[in-house]
Amino acid sequence: MSIAWTSRYALRTKDIKSSAIRELLKITQQPEVISFGGGLPASDVFPVQRFEEACRRVLAEKAVMALQYGETEGYKPLRDMIARHIARYGIQARAENVLITTGSQQALDLIGKLLINPGDRILVEAPTYLGALQAFNAYGAEYVSVPCDEQGLRTELLEVPLRFGPKFMYVLPNFQNPGGTTLSEDRRRVLVSLGNRYGIPIVEDDPYGQLRYEGEHLPPLVVLDRENVPHDSGYTLGNVIYLSTFSKTLAPGLRLGWVVAPAGVIAKLVQLKQGADLHTSTFTQVVAYEVARGNFLDEHVKQIRSVYRERRDVMLEALRQYFPAGVKWTYPKGGLFLWVTLPEGADASKLFLEALKQNVAFVPGDSFFPSNEQGPESRRHLRLNFSNARPEQIREGVRRLSVAVKAHLEQLRVAQPS
Ligand SMILES: Cc1ncc(COP(=O)(O)O)c(C=O)c1O
């Protein structure tokens, strides 16, 4: 008898769908399509030669260790390096506060496993990172969302939802995905102090913090939070779990991210990670360590910043040149994305089909909202990535997209005569 597999799937899989972005990426990989869709770093900035040398050195000098099973916590020299590296942003962690994960996406999944019981409410920004919603959905999360503006999460709206006791808050303070916005320093302080007052943990997801193109670096939430526990030199206290990754600074194919948290939280995450994958690839960790060591990572990040800054500027300029009145967009001071808002009544999913006819792609904004928040308002947005196309493609892509936008708005006007 052939098994009806769907009848065997666990209840937690019921509401799980494929990531809209991953599905879209498949369509938009045809060479004639200019894609502002994925969150892909530019492949022309990958430090290929440095990887080649590092792989050779690892195999010549450390092959036995690099090809063997390793500790779940991660390769100790890499954890030490991360601890040194983040110290410059004021994060005073030791190796026992750092867990290496298989991308920060795995960290989101492990945090879901650690903190979410079915029906728990998670406070998220609206919009928020789709991959986090996907990870948390698998554990039966529900959501309460708080809107963002150009200064990031609107912290003045937090008190009421916090009184209902969400399990934790998930926030992206730097160059948010998808909004491109940055949480102001004042709001960071308000957020941390509210978390403290109501006893609600914060998960701070920071893949883009180093990719700042203008302005001063702002203190991470984890740093502001640790100011509340000045005598905890062993880093056993604190309300913030901080995540970052090498995906946007070295290469996403490495699948290397990390968690910084109080030592007890890390120890529990380690147990959960054992059940997931024993440990992140030893070989990859050792190679990444060899690639990043010395001054290399800093120099490399400088180069990435200058490439992406130019691409951001080209996109902003092209939007100003081609897009019709009534369409707005954010001004990202870093990161990979900007967020476009169409006039009321517009539907970015319909626009997407129109845009594909023009051979240009983006991600409709709807999927960045929890399903209970999706509706006419969430459908008015699109996320544009500016890191993965060359400047001349960006100009041409925005021009093509403007043709689709104008056609879509014209259809709206005809359908709703004033
Ligand atoms: C906000 C955010 N968190 C996490 C991730 C996952 O990154 P990683 O490649 O480290 O798994 C991404 C990737 O785009 C992201 O934008």
Tab-separated table of C-alpha atoms and ligand atoms in Angstrom:
chain	number	residue	atom	x	y	z
A	1	MET	CA	0.000	0.000	0.000
A	2	SER	CA	1.341	3.381	-0.922
A	3	ILE	CA	1.431	5.785	2.027
A	4	ALA	CA	-0.577	9.042	1.998
A	5	TRP	CA	2.363	11.047	3.282
A	6	THR	CA	0.399	14.198	4.022
A	7	SER	CA	-1.663	12.339	6.622
A	8	ARG	CA	1.566	11.535	8.435
A	9	TYR	CA	2.986	15.061	8.556
A	10	ALA	CA	3.191	16.577	12.040
A	11	LEU	CA	0.658	19.265	12.913
A	12	ARG	CA	3.414	21.874	13.072
A	13	THR	CA	3.916	21.579	9.304
A	14	LYS	CA	0.332	22.574	8.551
A	15	ASP	CA	0.925	26.295	8.012
A	16	ILE	CA	4.437	26.053	6.650
A	17	LYS	CA	4.817	27.326	3.112
A	18	SER	CA	7.861	27.683	0.890
A	19	SER	CA	9.570	31.017	1.181
A	20	ALA	CA	8.044	33.245	-1.492
A	21	ILE	CA	11.503	34.658	-2.122
A	22	ARG	CA	13.127	31.297	-2.757
A	23	GLU	CA	10.337	30.437	-5.227
A	24	LEU	CA	10.687	33.815	-6.956
A	25	LEU	CA	14.434	33.467	-7.198
A	26	LYS	CA	13.901	30.415	-9.385
A	27	ILE	CA	11.837	32.382	-11.927
A	28	THR	CA	14.131	35.363	-11.916
A	29	GLN	CA	17.337	33.513	-12.653
A	30	GLN	CA	16.817	33.743	-16.416
A	31	PRO	CA	19.600	35.926	-17.850
A	32	GLU	CA	17.241	38.459	-19.450
A	33	VAL	CA	15.633	39.291	-16.085
A	34	ILE	CA	17.184	42.024	-13.966
A	35	SER	CA	16.453	40.887	-10.451
A	36	PHE	CA	16.114	43.129	-7.423
A	37	GLY	CA	14.571	40.090	-5.767
A	38	GLY	CA	16.928	38.034	-3.597
A	39	GLY	CA	19.056	39.347	-0.764
A	40	LEU	CA	22.161	38.223	-2.559
A	41	PRO	CA	25.531	39.800	-1.942
A	42	ALA	CA	27.380	40.715	-5.157
A	43	SER	CA	29.252	37.654	-6.370
A	44	ASP	CA	31.995	39.842	-7.903
A	45	VAL	CA	33.133	40.832	-4.395
A	46	PHE	CA	33.657	37.272	-3.171
A	47	PRO	CA	37.339	36.962	-2.159
A	48	VAL	CA	37.885	33.866	-4.284
A	49	GLN	CA	41.675	33.903	-4.297
A	50	ARG	CA	41.847	34.294	-0.536
A	51	PHE	CA	39.514	31.281	-0.186
A	52	GLU	CA	41.678	29.277	-2.546
A	53	GLU	CA	44.816	30.007	-0.510
A	54	ALA	CA	43.010	29.317	2.764
A	55	CYS	CA	41.679	25.943	1.556
A	56	ARG	CA	45.160	24.934	0.425
A	57	ARG	CA	46.708	25.988	3.744
A	58	VAL	CA	44.035	24.211	5.786
A	59	LEU	CA	44.473	20.982	3.848
A	60	ALA	CA	48.264	21.184	4.051
A	61	GLU	CA	48.518	22.107	7.735
A	62	LYS	CA	45.277	21.221	9.551
A	63	ALA	CA	43.560	18.583	7.428
A	64	VAL	CA	43.009	16.025	10.192
A	65	MET	CA	41.361	18.527	12.517
A	66	ALA	CA	39.420	20.322	9.753
A	67	LEU	CA	37.977	17.090	8.351
A	68	GLN	CA	37.093	15.605	11.758
A	69	TYR	CA	33.952	16.087	13.882
A	70	GLY	CA	34.223	19.207	16.054
A	71	GLU	CA	32.711	20.815	19.135
A	72	THR	CA	29.066	21.855	18.917
A	73	GLU	CA	29.972	25.320	20.219
A	74	GLY	CA	32.157	25.892	17.174
A	75	TYR	CA	35.859	26.164	16.312
A	76	LYS	CA	37.423	27.879	19.317
A	77	PRO	CA	39.844	30.164	17.412
A	78	LEU	CA	36.895	31.382	15.304
A	79	ARG	CA	34.792	32.060	18.413
A	80	ASP	CA	37.708	33.947	19.955
A	81	MET	CA	38.110	35.942	16.756
A	82	ILE	CA	34.408	36.827	16.720
A	83	ALA	CA	34.582	37.867	20.371
A	84	ARG	CA	37.568	40.142	19.579
A	85	HIS	CA	35.880	41.514	16.496
A	86	ILE	CA	32.597	42.438	18.174
A	87	ALA	CA	34.435	44.013	21.126
A	88	ARG	CA	35.051	47.041	18.927
A	89	TYR	CA	31.277	47.576	18.807
A	90	GLY	CA	31.249	47.427	22.579
A	91	ILE	CA	30.038	43.805	22.868
A	92	GLN	CA	32.196	42.350	25.656
A	93	ALA	CA	31.719	38.622	25.063
A	94	ARG	CA	34.013	35.658	25.686
A	95	ALA	CA	34.161	32.450	23.674
A	96	GLU	CA	31.603	30.840	26.051
A	97	ASN	CA	29.111	33.527	25.026
A	98	VAL	CA	29.482	32.686	21.337
A	99	LEU	CA	27.884	29.783	19.476
A	100	ILE	CA	28.695	29.206	15.813
A	101	THR	CA	25.604	28.295	13.801
A	102	THR	CA	24.939	27.092	10.281
A	103	GLY	CA	24.056	30.583	9.094
A	104	SER	CA	22.121	32.919	11.347
A	105	GLN	CA	19.042	31.264	9.874
A	106	GLN	CA	19.860	28.238	12.023
A	107	ALA	CA	20.197	30.530	15.025
A	108	LEU	CA	16.630	31.732	14.400
A	109	ASP	CA	15.437	28.150	14.231
A	110	LEU	CA	17.268	27.197	17.449
A	111	ILE	CA	15.840	30.251	19.198
A	112	GLY	CA	12.384	29.152	18.092
A	113	LYS	CA	13.093	25.694	19.488
A	114	LEU	CA	14.374	27.189	22.731
A	115	LEU	CA	11.698	29.788	23.421
A	116	ILE	CA	8.447	29.143	21.555
A	117	ASN	CA	5.580	27.001	22.765
A	118	PRO	CA	2.647	26.647	20.337
A	119	GLY	CA	0.481	29.767	20.615
A	120	ASP	CA	3.199	31.991	22.123
A	121	ARG	CA	3.124	35.496	20.775
A	122	ILE	CA	6.284	37.020	19.356
A	123	LEU	CA	6.521	40.766	18.979
A	124	VAL	CA	7.912	41.632	15.541
A	125	GLU	CA	8.422	44.722	13.453
A	126	ALA	CA	5.983	45.250	10.602
A	127	PRO	CA	7.462	44.497	8.135
A	128	THR	CA	10.031	41.954	9.320
A	129	TYR	CA	12.445	39.331	8.004
A	130	LEU	CA	10.490	36.626	6.250
A	131	GLY	CA	12.984	33.888	7.187
A	132	ALA	CA	12.413	34.566	10.888
A	133	LEU	CA	8.653	34.214	10.458
A	134	GLN	CA	9.268	30.932	8.656
A	135	ALA	CA	11.550	29.661	11.408
A	136	PHE	CA	9.207	30.702	14.237
A	137	ASN	CA	6.061	29.462	12.437
A	138	ALA	CA	7.375	25.909	12.662
A	139	TYR	CA	7.098	26.144	16.468
A	140	GLY	CA	3.507	27.406	16.407
A	141	ALA	CA	4.312	31.106	16.962
A	142	GLU	CA	1.654	33.786	16.786
A	143	TYR	CA	2.531	37.416	16.296
A	144	VAL	CA	1.871	40.870	17.469
A	145	SER	CA	3.482	43.419	15.199
A	146	VAL	CA	4.461	47.031	15.646
A	147	PRO	CA	4.938	49.344	12.649
A	148	CYS	CA	8.206	50.986	11.595
A	149	ASP	CA	8.944	54.402	10.134
A	150	GLU	CA	12.216	55.942	8.845
A	151	GLN	CA	13.629	55.738	12.422
A	152	GLY	CA	12.831	52.014	12.641
A	153	LEU	CA	10.448	50.349	15.083
A	154	ARG	CA	7.958	52.851	16.530
A	155	THR	CA	8.825	52.315	20.160
A	156	GLU	CA	6.121	54.746	21.323
A	157	LEU	CA	3.614	52.033	20.324
A	158	LEU	CA	5.287	49.267	22.337
A	159	GLU	CA	3.788	49.637	25.802
A	160	VAL	CA	0.368	48.192	25.056
A	161	PRO	CA	1.600	45.054	23.245
A	162	LEU	CA	4.254	44.545	25.930
A	163	ARG	CA	1.586	44.511	28.628
A	164	PHE	CA	0.130	41.436	26.906
A	165	GLY	CA	3.427	39.649	27.585
A	166	PRO	CA	4.926	38.514	24.277
A	167	LYS	CA	7.455	35.706	24.699
A	168	PHE	CA	10.181	37.828	23.138
A	169	MET	CA	10.737	40.691	20.724
A	170	TYR	CA	12.500	40.086	17.420
A	171	VAL	CA	14.133	43.229	16.027
A	172	LEU	CA	16.544	44.263	13.288
A	173	PRO	CA	18.025	47.583	14.367
A	174	ASN	CA	20.470	48.077	11.463
A	175	PHE	CA	19.364	48.554	7.844
A	176	GLN	CA	16.377	46.394	8.362
A	177	ASN	CA	15.392	43.603	5.996
A	178	PRO	CA	13.132	44.459	4.215
A	179	GLY	CA	12.648	48.125	5.211
A	180	GLY	CA	16.230	49.378	4.925
A	181	THR	CA	15.547	51.553	7.986
A	182	THR	CA	17.757	51.973	11.067
A	183	LEU	CA	16.554	52.211	14.635
A	184	SER	CA	17.614	55.574	16.100
A	185	GLU	CA	19.765	55.632	19.223
A	186	ASP	CA	16.973	57.146	21.324
A	187	ARG	CA	14.601	54.399	20.298
A	188	ARG	CA	17.250	51.750	21.006
A	189	ARG	CA	17.458	53.020	24.560
A	190	VAL	CA	13.663	53.078	24.914
A	191	LEU	CA	13.381	49.545	23.527
A	192	VAL	CA	15.993	48.122	25.881
A	193	SER	CA	14.547	49.857	28.889
A	194	LEU	CA	11.018	48.655	28.059
A	195	GLY	CA	12.321	45.105	27.617
A	196	ASN	CA	13.932	45.426	31.011
A	197	ARG	CA	10.853	46.916	32.691
A	198	TYR	CA	8.471	44.268	31.354
A	199	GLY	CA	10.979	41.392	31.519
A	200	ILE	CA	10.659	40.586	27.819
A	201	PRO	CA	13.803	39.260	26.072
A	202	ILE	CA	14.996	40.779	22.817
A	203	VAL	CA	16.415	38.858	19.873
A	204	GLU	CA	18.610	41.325	17.976
A	205	ASP	CA	19.315	40.167	14.435
A	206	ASP	CA	22.214	42.081	12.908
A	207	PRO	CA	23.489	40.644	9.633
A	208	TYR	CA	24.062	44.060	8.053
A	209	GLY	CA	25.559	46.180	10.856
A	210	GLN	CA	28.998	46.372	9.234
A	211	LEU	CA	27.603	47.463	5.900
A	212	ARG	CA	27.076	51.111	6.814
A	213	TYR	CA	27.535	53.599	3.971
A	214	GLU	CA	27.134	56.821	5.901
A	215	GLY	CA	26.748	58.156	9.434
A	216	GLU	CA	28.042	56.866	12.725
A	217	HIS	CA	27.757	53.307	14.014
A	218	LEU	CA	25.001	53.103	16.652
A	219	PRO	CA	25.298	51.001	19.815
A	220	PRO	CA	23.783	47.507	19.475
A	221	LEU	CA	20.879	46.680	21.795
A	222	VAL	CA	23.008	44.002	23.439
A	223	VAL	CA	25.504	46.683	24.513
A	224	LEU	CA	22.851	49.025	25.889
A	225	ASP	CA	21.283	46.105	27.731
A	226	ARG	CA	24.579	45.004	29.285
A	227	GLU	CA	24.969	48.503	30.746
A	228	ASN	CA	22.133	47.467	33.074
A	229	VAL	CA	24.297	44.672	34.577
A	230	PRO	CA	27.678	46.383	35.125
A	231	HIS	CA	29.018	43.835	37.635
A	232	ASP	CA	28.336	40.715	35.587
A	233	SER	CA	31.881	40.301	34.268
A	234	GLY	CA	31.233	36.587	33.565
A	235	TYR	CA	28.426	37.519	31.126
A	236	THR	CA	25.791	35.303	32.664
A	237	LEU	CA	23.023	37.921	32.666
A	238	GLY	CA	21.296	40.078	30.067
A	239	ASN	CA	18.019	40.258	28.182
A	240	VAL	CA	19.352	40.257	24.625
A	241	ILE	CA	20.318	37.432	22.288
A	242	TYR	CA	22.430	38.906	19.490
A	243	LEU	CA	22.860	37.286	16.047
A	244	SER	CA	25.171	37.972	13.168
A	245	THR	CA	26.698	36.204	10.196
A	246	PHE	CA	29.531	36.031	7.664
A	247	SER	CA	26.945	35.778	4.875
A	248	LYS	CA	27.051	39.452	3.942
A	249	THR	CA	30.734	40.110	4.628
A	250	LEU	CA	32.458	36.953	3.330
A	251	ALA	CA	30.050	34.652	1.481
A	252	PRO	CA	26.570	33.257	2.179
A	253	GLY	CA	27.558	29.861	0.782
A	254	LEU	CA	29.755	29.360	3.847
A	255	ARG	CA	26.602	29.096	5.975
A	256	LEU	CA	28.324	30.569	9.015
A	257	GLY	CA	26.570	32.682	11.597
A	258	TRP	CA	26.821	33.159	15.340
A	259	VAL	CA	24.844	33.829	18.477
A	260	VAL	CA	26.044	35.978	21.391
A	261	ALA	CA	24.141	35.458	24.650
A	262	PRO	CA	24.534	34.864	28.382
A	263	ALA	CA	26.545	31.676	28.968
A	264	GLY	CA	23.531	29.680	30.258
A	265	VAL	CA	21.493	30.489	27.136
A	266	ILE	CA	24.393	29.426	24.920
A	267	ALA	CA	24.696	26.134	26.847
A	268	LYS	CA	21.006	25.383	26.223
A	269	LEU	CA	21.257	26.332	22.547
A	270	VAL	CA	24.241	23.971	22.283
A	271	GLN	CA	22.070	21.077	23.467
A	272	LEU	CA	19.434	21.947	20.883
A	273	LYS	CA	21.999	22.296	18.128
A	274	GLN	CA	23.335	18.823	18.900
A	275	GLY	CA	19.964	17.427	17.843
A	276	ALA	CA	19.927	19.563	14.727
A	277	ASP	CA	23.352	19.003	13.154
A	278	LEU	CA	25.907	18.051	15.868
A	279	HIS	CA	27.958	21.067	14.828
A	280	THR	CA	28.516	23.452	11.952
A	281	SER	CA	30.947	22.170	9.310
A	282	THR	CA	34.444	22.110	10.823
A	283	PHE	CA	36.113	22.525	7.452
A	284	THR	CA	34.086	25.647	6.649
A	285	GLN	CA	34.806	27.176	10.037
A	286	VAL	CA	38.537	26.588	9.783
A	287	VAL	CA	38.634	27.973	6.240
A	288	ALA	CA	36.590	31.032	7.252
A	289	TYR	CA	38.986	31.622	10.141
A	290	GLU	CA	41.967	31.457	7.791
A	291	VAL	CA	40.256	33.804	5.332
A	292	ALA	CA	39.175	36.355	7.916
A	293	ARG	CA	42.300	36.453	10.103
A	294	GLY	CA	44.700	39.366	10.302
A	295	ASN	CA	43.280	42.514	8.778
A	296	PHE	CA	41.631	40.824	5.875
A	297	LEU	CA	37.999	40.994	6.942
A	298	ASP	CA	38.189	44.716	7.733
A	299	GLU	CA	39.825	45.522	4.413
A	300	HIS	CA	37.350	43.365	2.562
A	301	VAL	CA	34.340	44.948	4.272
A	302	LYS	CA	35.661	48.382	3.261
A	303	GLN	CA	35.677	47.268	-0.360
A	304	ILE	CA	32.152	45.842	-0.123
A	305	ARG	CA	30.903	49.066	1.417
A	306	SER	CA	32.209	51.146	-1.429
A	307	VAL	CA	30.698	48.838	-4.081
A	308	TYR	CA	27.287	48.720	-2.366
A	309	ARG	CA	27.227	52.427	-1.531
A	310	GLU	CA	27.573	53.210	-5.232
A	311	ARG	CA	24.801	50.743	-6.106
A	312	ARG	CA	22.492	52.193	-3.480
A	313	ASP	CA	23.115	55.701	-4.811
A	314	VAL	CA	22.456	54.613	-8.376
A	315	MET	CA	19.176	53.008	-7.349
A	316	LEU	CA	18.039	56.055	-5.378
A	317	GLU	CA	18.930	58.338	-8.279
A	318	ALA	CA	17.114	56.106	-10.796
A	319	LEU	CA	14.011	55.964	-8.584
A	320	ARG	CA	13.947	59.759	-8.438
A	321	GLN	CA	14.391	59.946	-12.193
A	322	TYR	CA	11.885	57.331	-13.334
A	323	PHE	CA	9.251	56.670	-10.686
A	324	PRO	CA	5.927	58.506	-10.826
A	325	ALA	CA	4.660	60.899	-8.149
A	326	GLY	CA	2.824	59.235	-5.276
A	327	VAL	CA	5.353	56.406	-4.897
A	328	LYS	CA	7.652	56.612	-1.858
A	329	TRP	CA	10.757	54.746	-0.789
A	330	THR	CA	13.067	54.543	2.207
A	331	TYR	CA	16.623	55.891	2.309
A	332	PRO	CA	18.844	53.078	3.631
A	333	LYS	CA	22.074	54.177	5.315
A	334	GLY	CA	23.467	50.676	4.827
A	335	GLY	CA	22.516	47.090	4.098
A	336	LEU	CA	21.122	45.650	0.907
A	337	PHE	CA	17.528	46.810	0.559
A	338	LEU	CA	15.113	49.634	0.175
A	339	TRP	CA	11.378	49.512	0.612
A	340	VAL	CA	8.945	51.076	-1.815
A	341	THR	CA	5.406	52.099	-0.874
A	342	LEU	CA	2.841	52.424	-3.644
A	343	PRO	CA	-0.321	54.536	-3.403
A	344	GLU	CA	-3.335	53.080	-1.598
A	345	GLY	CA	-5.121	50.312	-3.468
A	346	ALA	CA	-1.997	49.145	-5.328
A	347	ASP	CA	-1.120	45.455	-5.228
A	348	ALA	CA	2.558	44.550	-5.498
A	349	SER	CA	1.771	40.914	-6.361
A	350	LYS	CA	-0.113	42.067	-9.466
A	351	LEU	CA	2.675	44.521	-10.177
A	352	PHE	CA	5.135	41.629	-9.955
A	353	LEU	CA	3.474	39.887	-12.925
A	354	GLU	CA	3.496	43.165	-14.854
A	355	ALA	CA	7.190	43.621	-13.972
A	356	LEU	CA	8.103	40.134	-15.167
A	357	LYS	CA	6.729	41.082	-18.596
A	358	GLN	CA	9.322	43.893	-18.516
A	359	ASN	CA	12.020	41.399	-17.401
A	360	VAL	CA	12.549	42.898	-13.995
A	361	ALA	CA	11.826	41.318	-10.607
A	362	PHE	CA	11.445	42.297	-6.951
A	363	VAL	CA	9.841	40.780	-3.865
A	364	PRO	CA	6.238	41.803	-3.146
A	365	GLY	CA	6.064	43.162	0.394
A	366	ASP	CA	3.174	41.040	1.632
A	367	SER	CA	5.349	38.123	2.674
A	368	PHE	CA	7.248	40.281	5.190
A	369	PHE	CA	4.166	40.544	7.381
A	370	PRO	CA	2.824	37.744	9.598
A	371	SER	CA	-0.197	36.146	7.911
A	372	ASN	CA	-2.624	37.732	10.413
A	373	GLU	CA	-1.342	41.177	9.325
A	374	GLN	CA	-1.587	40.669	5.570
A	375	GLY	CA	-4.133	42.795	3.756
A	376	PRO	CA	-4.543	45.826	1.488
A	377	GLU	CA	-1.948	47.804	3.479
A	378	SER	CA	0.774	45.117	3.362
A	379	ARG	CA	0.170	44.596	-0.365
A	380	ARG	CA	1.245	48.149	-1.243
A	381	HIS	CA	4.957	47.499	-0.779
A	382	LEU	CA	7.910	46.055	-2.622
A	383	ARG	CA	11.402	45.232	-1.471
A	384	LEU	CA	14.231	46.148	-3.822
A	385	ASN	CA	17.726	44.722	-3.431
A	386	PHE	CA	20.543	46.907	-4.760
A	387	SER	CA	23.643	44.822	-4.002
A	388	ASN	CA	23.387	42.127	-6.618
A	389	ALA	CA	23.014	44.047	-9.887
A	390	ARG	CA	25.682	46.206	-11.528
A	391	PRO	CA	25.049	49.961	-11.693
A	392	GLU	CA	23.999	49.970	-15.365
A	393	GLN	CA	21.611	47.068	-14.696
A	394	ILE	CA	20.175	48.914	-11.722
A	395	ARG	CA	19.422	51.974	-13.853
A	396	GLU	CA	17.839	49.872	-16.593
A	397	GLY	CA	15.970	47.694	-14.079
A	398	VAL	CA	14.445	50.693	-12.328
A	399	ARG	CA	13.458	52.141	-15.706
A	400	ARG	CA	11.731	48.865	-16.637
A	401	LEU	CA	10.085	48.685	-13.237
A	402	SER	CA	8.793	52.232	-13.608
A	403	VAL	CA	7.029	51.190	-16.817
A	404	ALA	CA	5.272	48.409	-14.888
A	405	VAL	CA	4.460	50.719	-11.959
A	406	LYS	CA	2.941	53.351	-14.242
A	407	ALA	CA	0.857	50.701	-16.022
A	408	HIS	CA	-0.343	49.305	-12.675
A	409	LEU	CA	-1.274	52.715	-11.302
A	410	GLU	CA	-3.090	53.537	-14.531
A	411	GLN	CA	-5.151	50.329	-14.191
A	412	LEU	CA	-5.989	51.385	-10.643
A	413	ARG	CA	-7.058	54.838	-11.775
A	414	VAL	CA	-9.335	53.357	-14.446
A	415	ALA	CA	-10.802	50.854	-11.964
A	416	GLN	CA	-11.471	53.532	-9.306
A	417	PRO	CA	-12.449	56.744	-11.133
A	418	SER	CA	-12.479	59.671	-8.723
B	1	LIG	C1	17.622	39.716	8.833
B	1	LIG	C2	18.248	38.431	8.413
B	1	LIG	N1	18.473	37.494	9.334
B	1	LIG	C3	19.037	36.326	9.010
B	1	LIG	C4	19.387	36.055	7.708
B	1	LIG	C5	19.990	34.710	7.400
B	1	LIG	O1	21.337	34.841	7.126
B	1	LIG	P1	22.317	33.608	7.042
B	1	LIG	O2	22.789	33.561	5.618
B	1	LIG	O3	23.415	33.920	7.998
B	1	LIG	O4	21.572	32.372	7.434
B	1	LIG	C6	19.177	37.000	6.707
B	1	LIG	C7	19.524	36.712	5.312
B	1	LIG	O5	19.242	37.413	4.405
B	1	LIG	C8	18.590	38.234	7.084
B	1	LIG	O6	18.350	39.189	6.195
